[in-house]
PDB file of C-alpha atoms in Angstrom:
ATOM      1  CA  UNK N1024       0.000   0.000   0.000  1.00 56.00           C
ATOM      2  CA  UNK N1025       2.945   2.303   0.790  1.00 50.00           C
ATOM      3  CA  UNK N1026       5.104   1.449  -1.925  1.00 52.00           C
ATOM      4  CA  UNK N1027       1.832   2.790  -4.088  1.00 53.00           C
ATOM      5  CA  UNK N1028       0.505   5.836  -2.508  1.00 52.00           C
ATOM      6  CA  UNK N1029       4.814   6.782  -2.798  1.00 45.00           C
ATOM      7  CA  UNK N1030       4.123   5.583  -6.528  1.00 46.00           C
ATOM      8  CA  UNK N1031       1.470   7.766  -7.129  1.00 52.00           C
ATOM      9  CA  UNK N1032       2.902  10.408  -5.356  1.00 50.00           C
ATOM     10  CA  UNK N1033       5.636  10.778  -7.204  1.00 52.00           C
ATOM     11  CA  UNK N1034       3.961  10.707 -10.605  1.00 55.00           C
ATOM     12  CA  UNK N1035       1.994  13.339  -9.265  1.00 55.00           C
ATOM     13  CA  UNK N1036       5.007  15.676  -8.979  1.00 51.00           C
ATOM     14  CA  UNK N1037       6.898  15.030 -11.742  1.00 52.00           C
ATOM     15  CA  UNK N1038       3.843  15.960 -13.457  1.00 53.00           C
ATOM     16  CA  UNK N1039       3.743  19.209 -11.927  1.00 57.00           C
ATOM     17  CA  UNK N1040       7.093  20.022 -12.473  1.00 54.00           C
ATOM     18  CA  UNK N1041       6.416  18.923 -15.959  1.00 58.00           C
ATOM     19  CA  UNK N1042       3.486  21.360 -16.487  1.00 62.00           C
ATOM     20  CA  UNK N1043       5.127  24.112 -14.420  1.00 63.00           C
ATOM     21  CA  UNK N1044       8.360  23.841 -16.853  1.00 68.00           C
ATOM     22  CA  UNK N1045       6.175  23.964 -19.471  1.00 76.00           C
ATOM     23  CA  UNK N1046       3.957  27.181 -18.599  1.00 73.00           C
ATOM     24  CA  UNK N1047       7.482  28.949 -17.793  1.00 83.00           C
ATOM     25  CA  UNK N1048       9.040  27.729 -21.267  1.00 84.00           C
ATOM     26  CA  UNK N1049       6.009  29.217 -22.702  1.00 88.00           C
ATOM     27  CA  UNK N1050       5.785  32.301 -20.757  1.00 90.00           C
ATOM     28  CA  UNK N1051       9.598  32.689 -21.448  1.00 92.00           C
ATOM     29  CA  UNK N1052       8.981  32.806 -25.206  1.00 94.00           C
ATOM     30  CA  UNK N1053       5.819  35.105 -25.052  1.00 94.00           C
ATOM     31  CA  UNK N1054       8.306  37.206 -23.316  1.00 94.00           C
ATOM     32  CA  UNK N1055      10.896  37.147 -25.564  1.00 94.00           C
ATOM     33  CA  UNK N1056       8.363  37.928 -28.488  1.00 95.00           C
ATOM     34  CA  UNK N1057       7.727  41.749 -26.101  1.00 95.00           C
ATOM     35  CA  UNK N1058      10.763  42.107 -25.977  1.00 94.00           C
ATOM     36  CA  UNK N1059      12.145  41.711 -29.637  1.00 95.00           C
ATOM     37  CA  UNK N1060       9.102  43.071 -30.916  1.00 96.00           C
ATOM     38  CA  UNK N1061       9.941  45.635 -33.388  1.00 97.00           C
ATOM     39  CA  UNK N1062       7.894  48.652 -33.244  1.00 96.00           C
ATOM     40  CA  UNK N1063       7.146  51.231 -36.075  1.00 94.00           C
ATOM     41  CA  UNK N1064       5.411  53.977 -33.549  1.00 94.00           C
ATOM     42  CA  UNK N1065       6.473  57.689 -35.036  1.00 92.00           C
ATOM     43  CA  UNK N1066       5.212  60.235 -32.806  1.00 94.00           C
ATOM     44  CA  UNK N1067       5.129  63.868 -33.541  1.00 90.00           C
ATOM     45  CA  UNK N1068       8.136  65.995 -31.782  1.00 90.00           C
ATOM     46  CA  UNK N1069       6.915  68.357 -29.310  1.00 94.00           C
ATOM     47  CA  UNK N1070       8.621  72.167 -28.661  1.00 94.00           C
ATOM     48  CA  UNK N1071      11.883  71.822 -26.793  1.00 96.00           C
ATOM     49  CA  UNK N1072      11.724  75.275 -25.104  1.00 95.00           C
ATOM     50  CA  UNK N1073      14.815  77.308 -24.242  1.00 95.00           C
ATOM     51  CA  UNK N1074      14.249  79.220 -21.762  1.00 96.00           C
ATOM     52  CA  UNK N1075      15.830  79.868 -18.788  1.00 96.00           C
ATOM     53  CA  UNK N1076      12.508  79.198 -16.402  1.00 96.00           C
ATOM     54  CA  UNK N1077      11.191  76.695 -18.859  1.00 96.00           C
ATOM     55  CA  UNK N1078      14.586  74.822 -18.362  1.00 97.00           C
ATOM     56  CA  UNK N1079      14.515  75.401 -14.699  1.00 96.00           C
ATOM     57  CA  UNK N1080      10.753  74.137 -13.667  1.00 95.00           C
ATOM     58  CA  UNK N1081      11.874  70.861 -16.594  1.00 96.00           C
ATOM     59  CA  UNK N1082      14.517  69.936 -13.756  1.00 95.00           C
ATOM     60  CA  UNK N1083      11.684  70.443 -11.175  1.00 93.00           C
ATOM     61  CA  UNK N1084       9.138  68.443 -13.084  1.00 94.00           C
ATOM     62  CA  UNK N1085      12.029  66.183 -13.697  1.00 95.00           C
ATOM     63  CA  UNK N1086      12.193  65.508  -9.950  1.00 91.00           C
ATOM     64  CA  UNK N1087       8.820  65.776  -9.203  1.00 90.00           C
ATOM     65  CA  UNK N1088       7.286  63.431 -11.979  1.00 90.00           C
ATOM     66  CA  UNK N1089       9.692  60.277 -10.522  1.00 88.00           C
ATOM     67  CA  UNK N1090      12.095  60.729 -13.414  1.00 92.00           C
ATOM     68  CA  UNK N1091      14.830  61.441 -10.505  1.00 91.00           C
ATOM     69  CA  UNK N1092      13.926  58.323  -8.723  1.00 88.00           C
ATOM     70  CA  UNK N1093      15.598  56.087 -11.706  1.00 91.00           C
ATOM     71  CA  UNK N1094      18.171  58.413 -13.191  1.00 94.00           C
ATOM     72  CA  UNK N1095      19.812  60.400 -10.293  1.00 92.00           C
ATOM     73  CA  UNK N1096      19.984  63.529  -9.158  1.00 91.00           C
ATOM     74  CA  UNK N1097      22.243  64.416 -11.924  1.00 93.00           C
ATOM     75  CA  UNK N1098      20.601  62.660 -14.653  1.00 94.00           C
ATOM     76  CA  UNK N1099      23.185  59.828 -14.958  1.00 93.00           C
ATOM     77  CA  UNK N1100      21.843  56.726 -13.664  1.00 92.00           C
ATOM     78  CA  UNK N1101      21.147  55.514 -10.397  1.00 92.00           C
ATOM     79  CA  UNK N1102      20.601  51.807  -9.290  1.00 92.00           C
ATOM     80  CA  UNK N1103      16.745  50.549  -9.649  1.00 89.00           C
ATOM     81  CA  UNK N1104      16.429  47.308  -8.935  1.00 84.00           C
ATOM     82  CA  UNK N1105      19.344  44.728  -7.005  1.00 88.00           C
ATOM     83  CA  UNK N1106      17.512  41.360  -6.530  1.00 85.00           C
ATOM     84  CA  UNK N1107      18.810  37.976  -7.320  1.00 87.00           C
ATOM     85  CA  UNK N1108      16.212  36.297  -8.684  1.00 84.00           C
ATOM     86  CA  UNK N1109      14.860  39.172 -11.245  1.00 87.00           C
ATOM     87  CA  UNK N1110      18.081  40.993 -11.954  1.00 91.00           C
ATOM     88  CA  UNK N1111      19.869  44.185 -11.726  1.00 93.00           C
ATOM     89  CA  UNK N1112      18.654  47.158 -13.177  1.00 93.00           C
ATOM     90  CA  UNK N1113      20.208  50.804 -13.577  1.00 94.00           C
ATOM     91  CA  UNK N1114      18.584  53.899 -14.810  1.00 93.00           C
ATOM     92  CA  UNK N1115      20.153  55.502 -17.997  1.00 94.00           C
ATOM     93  CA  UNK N1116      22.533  58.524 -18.143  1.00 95.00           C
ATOM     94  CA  UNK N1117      20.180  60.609 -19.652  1.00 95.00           C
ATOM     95  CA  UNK N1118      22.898  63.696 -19.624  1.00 95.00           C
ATOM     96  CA  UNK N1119      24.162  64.553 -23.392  1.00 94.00           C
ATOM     97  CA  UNK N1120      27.156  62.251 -22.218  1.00 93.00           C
ATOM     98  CA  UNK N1121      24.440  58.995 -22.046  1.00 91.00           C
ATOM     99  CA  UNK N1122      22.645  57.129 -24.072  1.00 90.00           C
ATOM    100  CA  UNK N1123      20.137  60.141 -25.502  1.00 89.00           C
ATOM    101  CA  UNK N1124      23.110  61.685 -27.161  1.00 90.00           C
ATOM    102  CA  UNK N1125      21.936  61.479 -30.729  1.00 91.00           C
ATOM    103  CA  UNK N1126      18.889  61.851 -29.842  1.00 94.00           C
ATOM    104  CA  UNK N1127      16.281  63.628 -31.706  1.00 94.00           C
ATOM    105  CA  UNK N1128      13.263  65.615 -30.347  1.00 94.00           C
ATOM    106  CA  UNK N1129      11.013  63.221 -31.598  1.00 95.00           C
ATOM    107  CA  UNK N1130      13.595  60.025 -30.052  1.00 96.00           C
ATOM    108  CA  UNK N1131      12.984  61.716 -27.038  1.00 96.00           C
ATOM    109  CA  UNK N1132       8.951  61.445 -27.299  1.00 96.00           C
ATOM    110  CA  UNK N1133       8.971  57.806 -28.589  1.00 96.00           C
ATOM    111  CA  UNK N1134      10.891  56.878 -25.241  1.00 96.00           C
ATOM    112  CA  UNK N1135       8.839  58.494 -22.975  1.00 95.00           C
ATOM    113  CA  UNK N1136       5.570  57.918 -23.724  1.00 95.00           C
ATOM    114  CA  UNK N1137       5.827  55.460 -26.029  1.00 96.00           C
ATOM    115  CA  UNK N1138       8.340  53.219 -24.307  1.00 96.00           C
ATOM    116  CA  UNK N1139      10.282  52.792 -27.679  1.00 96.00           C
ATOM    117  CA  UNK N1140      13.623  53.016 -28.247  1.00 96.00           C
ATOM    118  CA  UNK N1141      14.897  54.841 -31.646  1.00 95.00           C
ATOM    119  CA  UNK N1142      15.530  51.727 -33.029  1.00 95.00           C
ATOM    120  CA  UNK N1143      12.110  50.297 -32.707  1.00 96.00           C
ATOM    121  CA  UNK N1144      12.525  48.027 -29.843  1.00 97.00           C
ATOM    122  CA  UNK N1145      10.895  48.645 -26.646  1.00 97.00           C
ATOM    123  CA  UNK N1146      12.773  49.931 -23.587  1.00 96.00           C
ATOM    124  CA  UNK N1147      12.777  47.945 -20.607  1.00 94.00           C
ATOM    125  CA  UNK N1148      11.695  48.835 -17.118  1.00 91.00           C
ATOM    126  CA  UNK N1149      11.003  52.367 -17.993  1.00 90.00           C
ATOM    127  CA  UNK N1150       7.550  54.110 -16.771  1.00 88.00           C
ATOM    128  CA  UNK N1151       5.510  55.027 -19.869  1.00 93.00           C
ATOM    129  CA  UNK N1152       2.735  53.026 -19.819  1.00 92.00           C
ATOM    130  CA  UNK N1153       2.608  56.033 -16.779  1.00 92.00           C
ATOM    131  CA  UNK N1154       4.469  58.846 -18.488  1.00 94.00           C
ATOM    132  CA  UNK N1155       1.907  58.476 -22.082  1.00 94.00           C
ATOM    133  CA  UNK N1156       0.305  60.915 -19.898  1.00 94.00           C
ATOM    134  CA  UNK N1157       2.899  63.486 -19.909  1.00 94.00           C
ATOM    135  CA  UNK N1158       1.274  66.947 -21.381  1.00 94.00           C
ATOM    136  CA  UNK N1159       3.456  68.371 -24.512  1.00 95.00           C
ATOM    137  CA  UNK N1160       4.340  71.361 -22.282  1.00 95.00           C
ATOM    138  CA  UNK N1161       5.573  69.128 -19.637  1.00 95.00           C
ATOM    139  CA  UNK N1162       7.247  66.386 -21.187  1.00 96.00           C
ATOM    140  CA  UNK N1163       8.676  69.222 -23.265  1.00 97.00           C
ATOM    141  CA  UNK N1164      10.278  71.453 -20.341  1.00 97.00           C
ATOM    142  CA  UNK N1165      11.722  68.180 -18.667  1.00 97.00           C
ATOM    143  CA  UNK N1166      13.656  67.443 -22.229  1.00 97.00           C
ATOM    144  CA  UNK N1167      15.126  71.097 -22.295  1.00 97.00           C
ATOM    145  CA  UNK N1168      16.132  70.648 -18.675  1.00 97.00           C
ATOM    146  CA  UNK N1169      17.865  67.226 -19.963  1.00 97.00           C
ATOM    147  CA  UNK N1170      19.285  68.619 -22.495  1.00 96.00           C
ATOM    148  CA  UNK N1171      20.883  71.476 -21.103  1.00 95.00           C
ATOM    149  CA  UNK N1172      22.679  69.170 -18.287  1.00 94.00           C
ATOM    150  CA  UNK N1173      26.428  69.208 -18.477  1.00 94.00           C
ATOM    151  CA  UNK N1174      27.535  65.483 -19.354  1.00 94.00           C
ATOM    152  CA  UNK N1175      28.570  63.507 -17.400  1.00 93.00           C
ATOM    153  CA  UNK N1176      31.020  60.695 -18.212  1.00 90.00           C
ATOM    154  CA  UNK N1177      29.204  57.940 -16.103  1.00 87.00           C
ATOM    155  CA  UNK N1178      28.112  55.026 -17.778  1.00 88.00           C
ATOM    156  CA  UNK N1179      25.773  52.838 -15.458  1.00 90.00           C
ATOM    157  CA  UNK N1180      26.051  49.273 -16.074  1.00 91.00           C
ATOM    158  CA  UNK N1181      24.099  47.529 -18.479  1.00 91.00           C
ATOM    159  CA  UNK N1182      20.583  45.804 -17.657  1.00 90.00           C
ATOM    160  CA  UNK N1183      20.562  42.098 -15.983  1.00 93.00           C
ATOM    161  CA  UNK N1184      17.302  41.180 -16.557  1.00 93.00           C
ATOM    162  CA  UNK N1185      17.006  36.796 -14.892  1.00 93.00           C
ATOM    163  CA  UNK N1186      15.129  34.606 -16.925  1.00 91.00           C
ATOM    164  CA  UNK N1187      12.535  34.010 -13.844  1.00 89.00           C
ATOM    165  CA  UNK N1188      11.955  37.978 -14.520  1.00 91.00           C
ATOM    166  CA  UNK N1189      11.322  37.538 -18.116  1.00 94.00           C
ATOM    167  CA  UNK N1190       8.767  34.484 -17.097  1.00 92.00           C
ATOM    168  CA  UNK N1191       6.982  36.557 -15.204  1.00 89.00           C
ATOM    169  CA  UNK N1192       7.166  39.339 -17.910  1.00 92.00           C
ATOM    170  CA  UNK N1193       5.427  36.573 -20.233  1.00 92.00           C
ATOM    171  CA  UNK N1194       2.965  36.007 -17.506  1.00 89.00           C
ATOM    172  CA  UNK N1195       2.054  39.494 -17.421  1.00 86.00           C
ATOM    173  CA  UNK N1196       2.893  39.306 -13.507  1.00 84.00           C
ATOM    174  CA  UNK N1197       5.352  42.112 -13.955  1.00 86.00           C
ATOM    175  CA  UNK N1198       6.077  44.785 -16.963  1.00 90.00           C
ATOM    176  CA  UNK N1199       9.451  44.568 -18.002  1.00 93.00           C
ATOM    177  CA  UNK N1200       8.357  45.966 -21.460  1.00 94.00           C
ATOM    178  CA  UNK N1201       5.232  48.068 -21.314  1.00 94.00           C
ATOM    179  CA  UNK N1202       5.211  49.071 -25.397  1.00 95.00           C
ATOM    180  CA  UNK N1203       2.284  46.643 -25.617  1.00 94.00           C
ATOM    181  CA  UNK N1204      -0.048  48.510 -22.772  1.00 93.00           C
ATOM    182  CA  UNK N1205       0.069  51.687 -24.353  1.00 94.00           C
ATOM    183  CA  UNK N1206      -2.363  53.584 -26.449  1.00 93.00           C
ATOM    184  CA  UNK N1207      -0.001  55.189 -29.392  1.00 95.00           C
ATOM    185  CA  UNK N1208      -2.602  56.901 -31.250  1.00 93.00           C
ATOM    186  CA  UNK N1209      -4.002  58.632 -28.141  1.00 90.00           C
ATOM    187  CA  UNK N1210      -4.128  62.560 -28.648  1.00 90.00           C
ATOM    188  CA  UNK N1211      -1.802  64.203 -26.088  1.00 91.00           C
ATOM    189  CA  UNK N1212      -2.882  67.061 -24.281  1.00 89.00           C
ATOM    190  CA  UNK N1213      -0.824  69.962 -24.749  1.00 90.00           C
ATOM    191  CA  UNK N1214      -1.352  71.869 -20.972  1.00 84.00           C
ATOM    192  CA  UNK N1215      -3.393  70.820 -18.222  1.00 86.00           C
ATOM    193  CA  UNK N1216      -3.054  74.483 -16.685  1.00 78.00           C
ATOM    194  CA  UNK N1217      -1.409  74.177 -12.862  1.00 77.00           C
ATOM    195  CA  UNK N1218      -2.967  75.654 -10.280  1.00 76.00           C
ATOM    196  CA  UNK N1219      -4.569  74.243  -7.079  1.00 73.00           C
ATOM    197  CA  UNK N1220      -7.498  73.197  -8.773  1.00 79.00           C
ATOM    198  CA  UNK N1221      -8.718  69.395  -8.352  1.00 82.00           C
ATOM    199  CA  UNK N1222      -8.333  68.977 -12.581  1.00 85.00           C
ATOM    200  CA  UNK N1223      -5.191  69.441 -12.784  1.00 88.00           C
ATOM    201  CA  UNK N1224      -4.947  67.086  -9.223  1.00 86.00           C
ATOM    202  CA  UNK N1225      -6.772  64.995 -11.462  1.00 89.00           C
ATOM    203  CA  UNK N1226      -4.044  65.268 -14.190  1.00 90.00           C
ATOM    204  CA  UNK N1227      -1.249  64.217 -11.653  1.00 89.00           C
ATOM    205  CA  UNK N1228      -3.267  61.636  -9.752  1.00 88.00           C
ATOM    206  CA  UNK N1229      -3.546  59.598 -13.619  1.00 90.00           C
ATOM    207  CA  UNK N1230       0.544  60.372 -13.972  1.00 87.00           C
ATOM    208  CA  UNK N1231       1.544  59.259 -10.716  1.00 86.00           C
ATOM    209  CA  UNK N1232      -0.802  57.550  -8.423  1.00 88.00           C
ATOM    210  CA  UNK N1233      -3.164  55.136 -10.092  1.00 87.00           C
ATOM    211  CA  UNK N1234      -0.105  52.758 -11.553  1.00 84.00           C
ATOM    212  CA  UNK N1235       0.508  51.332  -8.027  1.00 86.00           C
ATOM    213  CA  UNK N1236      -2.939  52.653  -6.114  1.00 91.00           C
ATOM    214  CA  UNK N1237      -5.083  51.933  -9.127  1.00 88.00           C
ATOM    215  CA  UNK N1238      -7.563  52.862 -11.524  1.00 89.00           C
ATOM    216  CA  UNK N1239      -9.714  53.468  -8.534  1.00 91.00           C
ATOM    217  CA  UNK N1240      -7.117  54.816  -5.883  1.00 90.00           C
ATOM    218  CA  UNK N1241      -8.421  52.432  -3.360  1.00 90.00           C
ATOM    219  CA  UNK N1242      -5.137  50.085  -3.385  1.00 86.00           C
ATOM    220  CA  UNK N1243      -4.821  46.684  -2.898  1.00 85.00           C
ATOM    221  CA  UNK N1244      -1.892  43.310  -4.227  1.00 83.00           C
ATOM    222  CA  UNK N1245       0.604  44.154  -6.984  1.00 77.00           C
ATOM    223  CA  UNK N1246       1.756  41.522  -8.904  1.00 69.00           C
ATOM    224  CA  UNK N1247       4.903  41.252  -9.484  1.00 61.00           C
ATOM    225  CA  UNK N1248       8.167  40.804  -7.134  1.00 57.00           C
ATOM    226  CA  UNK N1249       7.453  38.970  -3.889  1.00 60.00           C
ATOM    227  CA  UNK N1250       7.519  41.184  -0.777  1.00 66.00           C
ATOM    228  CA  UNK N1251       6.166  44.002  -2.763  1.00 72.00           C
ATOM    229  CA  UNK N1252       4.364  46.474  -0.266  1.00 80.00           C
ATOM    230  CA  UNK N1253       0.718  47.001  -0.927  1.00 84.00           C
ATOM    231  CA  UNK N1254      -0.832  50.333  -1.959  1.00 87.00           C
ATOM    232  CA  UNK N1255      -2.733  51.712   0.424  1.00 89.00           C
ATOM    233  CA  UNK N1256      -6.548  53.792  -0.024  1.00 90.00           C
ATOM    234  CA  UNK N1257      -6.316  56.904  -1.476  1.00 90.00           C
ATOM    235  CA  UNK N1258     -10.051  57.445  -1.636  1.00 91.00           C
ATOM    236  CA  UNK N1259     -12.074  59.247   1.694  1.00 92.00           C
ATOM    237  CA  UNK N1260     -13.344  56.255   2.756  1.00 90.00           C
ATOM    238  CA  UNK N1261     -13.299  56.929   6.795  1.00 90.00           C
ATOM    239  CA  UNK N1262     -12.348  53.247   7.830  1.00 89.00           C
ATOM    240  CA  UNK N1263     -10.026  52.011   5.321  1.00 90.00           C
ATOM    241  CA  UNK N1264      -8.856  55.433   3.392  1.00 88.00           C
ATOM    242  CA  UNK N1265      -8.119  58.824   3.710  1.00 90.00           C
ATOM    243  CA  UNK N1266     -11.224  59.830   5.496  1.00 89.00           C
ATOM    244  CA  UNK N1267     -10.148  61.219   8.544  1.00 90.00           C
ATOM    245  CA  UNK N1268      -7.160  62.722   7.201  1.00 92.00           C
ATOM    246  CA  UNK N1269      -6.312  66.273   7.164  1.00 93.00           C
ATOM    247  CA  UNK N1270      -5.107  68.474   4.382  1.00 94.00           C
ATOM    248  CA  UNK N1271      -1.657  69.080   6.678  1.00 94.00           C
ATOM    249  CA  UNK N1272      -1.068  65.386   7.206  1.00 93.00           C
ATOM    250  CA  UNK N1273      -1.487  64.760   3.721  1.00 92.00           C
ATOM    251  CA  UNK N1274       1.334  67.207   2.824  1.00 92.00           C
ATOM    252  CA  UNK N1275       3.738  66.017   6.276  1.00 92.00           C
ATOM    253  CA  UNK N1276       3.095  62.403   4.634  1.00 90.00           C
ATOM    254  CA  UNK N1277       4.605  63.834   0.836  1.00 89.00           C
ATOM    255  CA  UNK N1278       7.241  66.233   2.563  1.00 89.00           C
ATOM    256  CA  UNK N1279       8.389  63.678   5.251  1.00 88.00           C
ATOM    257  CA  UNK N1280       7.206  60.419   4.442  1.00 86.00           C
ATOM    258  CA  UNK N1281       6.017  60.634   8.017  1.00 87.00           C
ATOM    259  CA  UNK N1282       1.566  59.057   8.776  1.00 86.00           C
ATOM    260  CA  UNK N1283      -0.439  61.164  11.005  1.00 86.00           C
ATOM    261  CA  UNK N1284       0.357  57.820  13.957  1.00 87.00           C
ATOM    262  CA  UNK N1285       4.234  58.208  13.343  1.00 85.00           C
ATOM    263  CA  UNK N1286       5.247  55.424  11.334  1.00 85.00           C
ATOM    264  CA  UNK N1287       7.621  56.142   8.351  1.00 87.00           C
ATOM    265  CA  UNK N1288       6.390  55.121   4.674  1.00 81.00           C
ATOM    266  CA  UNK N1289       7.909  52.463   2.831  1.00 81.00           C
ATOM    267  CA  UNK N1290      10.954  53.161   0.621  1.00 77.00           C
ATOM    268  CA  UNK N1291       8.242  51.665  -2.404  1.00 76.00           C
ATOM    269  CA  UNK N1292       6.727  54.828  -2.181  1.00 81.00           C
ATOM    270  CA  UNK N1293       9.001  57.801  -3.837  1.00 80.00           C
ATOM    271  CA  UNK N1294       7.758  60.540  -1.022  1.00 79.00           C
ATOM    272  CA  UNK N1295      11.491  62.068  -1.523  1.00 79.00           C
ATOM    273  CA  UNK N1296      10.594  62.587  -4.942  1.00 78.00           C
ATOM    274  CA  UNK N1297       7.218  63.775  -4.643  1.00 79.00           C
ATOM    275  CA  UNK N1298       8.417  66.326  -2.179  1.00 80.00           C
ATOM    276  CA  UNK N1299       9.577  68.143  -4.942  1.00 84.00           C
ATOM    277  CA  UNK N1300       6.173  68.862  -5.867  1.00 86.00           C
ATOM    278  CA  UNK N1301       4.800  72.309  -5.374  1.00 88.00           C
ATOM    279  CA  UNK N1302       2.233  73.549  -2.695  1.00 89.00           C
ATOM    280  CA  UNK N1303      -0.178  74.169  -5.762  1.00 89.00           C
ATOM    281  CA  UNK N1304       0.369  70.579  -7.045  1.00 89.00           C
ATOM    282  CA  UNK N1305       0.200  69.395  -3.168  1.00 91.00           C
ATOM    283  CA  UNK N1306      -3.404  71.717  -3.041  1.00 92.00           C
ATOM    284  CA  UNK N1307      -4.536  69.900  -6.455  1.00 90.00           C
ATOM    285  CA  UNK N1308      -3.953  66.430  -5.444  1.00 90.00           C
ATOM    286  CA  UNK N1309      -5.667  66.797  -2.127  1.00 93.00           C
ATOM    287  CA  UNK N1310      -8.666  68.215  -3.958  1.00 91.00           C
ATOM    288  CA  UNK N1311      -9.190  65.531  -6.666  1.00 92.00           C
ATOM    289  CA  UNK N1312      -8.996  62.594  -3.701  1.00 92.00           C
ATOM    290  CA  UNK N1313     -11.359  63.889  -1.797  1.00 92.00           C
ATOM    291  CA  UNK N1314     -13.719  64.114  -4.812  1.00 91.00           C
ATOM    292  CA  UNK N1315     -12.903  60.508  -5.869  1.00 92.00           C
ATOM    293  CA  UNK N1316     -15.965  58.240  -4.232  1.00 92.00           C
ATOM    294  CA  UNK N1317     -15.070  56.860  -0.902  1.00 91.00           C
ATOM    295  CA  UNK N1318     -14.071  52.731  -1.541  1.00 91.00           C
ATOM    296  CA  UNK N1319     -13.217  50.387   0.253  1.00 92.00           C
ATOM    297  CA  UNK N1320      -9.782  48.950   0.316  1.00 88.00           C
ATOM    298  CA  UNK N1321      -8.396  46.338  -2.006  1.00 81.00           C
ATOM    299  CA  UNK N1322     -10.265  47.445  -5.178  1.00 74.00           C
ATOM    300  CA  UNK N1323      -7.474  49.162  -7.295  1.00 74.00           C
TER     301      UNK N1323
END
């Protein structure tokens, strides 16, 4: 009886290991099919101003839109992603020392919101399925500000992407390619104006918020990367949300990283980036969450 329950057993795993090495040679290839995917996406350019304030609020947008969070301070890479299993990733120099050297205007617009390099191929672990969002005045003044950096001879190392990464890529458990997700045709805004008002809160809150709070802003799993911190509620909801939240811990949370009870927010969240953000952008945001419907948690 022993001898075949261990029988049995044991065809029952090797079959699972079968079918599991089968959905990840699968999921592999899918993966491999993003990634090599040649793309034939041309954009129009949009005005690169020059400036001097247009430059200077580009290298505040440039901090403030989470563009600082992957590519330094200075523009010339900084360290993304150090795990084992998935890989190492570093963000590009983006100075005119880097990789956008021979870049054109319209190179730059392809990257950015399509997530397409200039040769057709789509970038990897870069933002746009977030950053198609970017306004033409915006995504404009943070190019000028880019492009009037002083280069910098730094060249960060190149991308280390594990297969178990690219299986999950082909899963669709995490974006290591986003080309696919993004609506190319869309009709870009040119200005959302700024201003305290909840519309353009409403502008940012689409830009920067919904990719890990979601659609609905009421949080809940990501998939991807185990260990990954959940996104909290955004909405008013009293018991599980912002409700009871006042405009002045809102902005101590984004300046300091610091809840109303003391504890300190999760490196996940970029508050050191979004501190850059101004008081009017601060003012905006508040305004569009609480209009959003109060939700409970967990429903993205």
């Amino acid at each position: 009886m022993l001898k075949r329950i261990l029988k049995w057993v044991g065809i029952t795993v090797g079959a699972l290991v079968v079918a599991v090495s089968l959905v990840a040679v699968v999921a592999y290839r899918r993966a491999m099919e993003k990634a090599t995917h040649v793309w034939d996406v041309q954009p129009k350019a949009v005005v690169i101003p020059t400036d001097e304030e247009s430059i200077a609020e580009g290298g505040r947008l440039f901090a403030a839109r989470g563009c600082r969070n992957c590519h330094g301070p200075d523009a010339a890479g900084a360290l993304i992603l150090d795990v084992p299993a998935l890989g190492t990733v570093y963000g590009a120099n983006l100075t005119p020392a880097g990789v956008a050297a021979s870049y054109r205007d319209v190179d730059w617009v392809r990257t950015v919101r399509h997530g397409i390099k200039p040769n057709g191929l789509p970038t990897q672990v870069m933002d746009s399925k977030e950053y198609q969002y970017l306004t033409d005045l915006d995504l404009g003044r943070i190019v000028a500000w880019l492009k009037a950096r002083p280069p910098v001879e730094k060249q960060p190392p190149p991308l280390r992407i594990r297969a178990f990464a690219w299986v999950w890529h082909g899963l669709g458990w995490l974006d290591v390619t986003t080309a696919d997700q993004i609506d190319h045709p869309r009709v870009h805004e040119h200005e959302v104006a700024p201003g305290a008002a909840p519309e353009f809160g409403a502008y940012v809150l689409r830009l920067q918020c919904m990719g890990c709070h979601g659609e609905t802003l009421s949080g809940g799993k990501l998939s991807g990367a185990p260990g990954l911190p959940i996104p909290p509620n955004l909405t008013p909801d009293d018991e599980t949300g912002l409700g009871k939240w006042t405009f002045a811990q809102f902005v101590t949370v984004m300046r300091t990283g610091t809840r109303p009870d003391g504890r300190v927010l999760n490196d996940f969240m970029p508050w050191d980036t979004y501190s850059a953000m101004s008081d009017d952008e601060l003012t905006a945001l508040w305004a569009a969450l609480r209009a959003q419907p109060a939700r409970k948690f967990g429903g993205r």
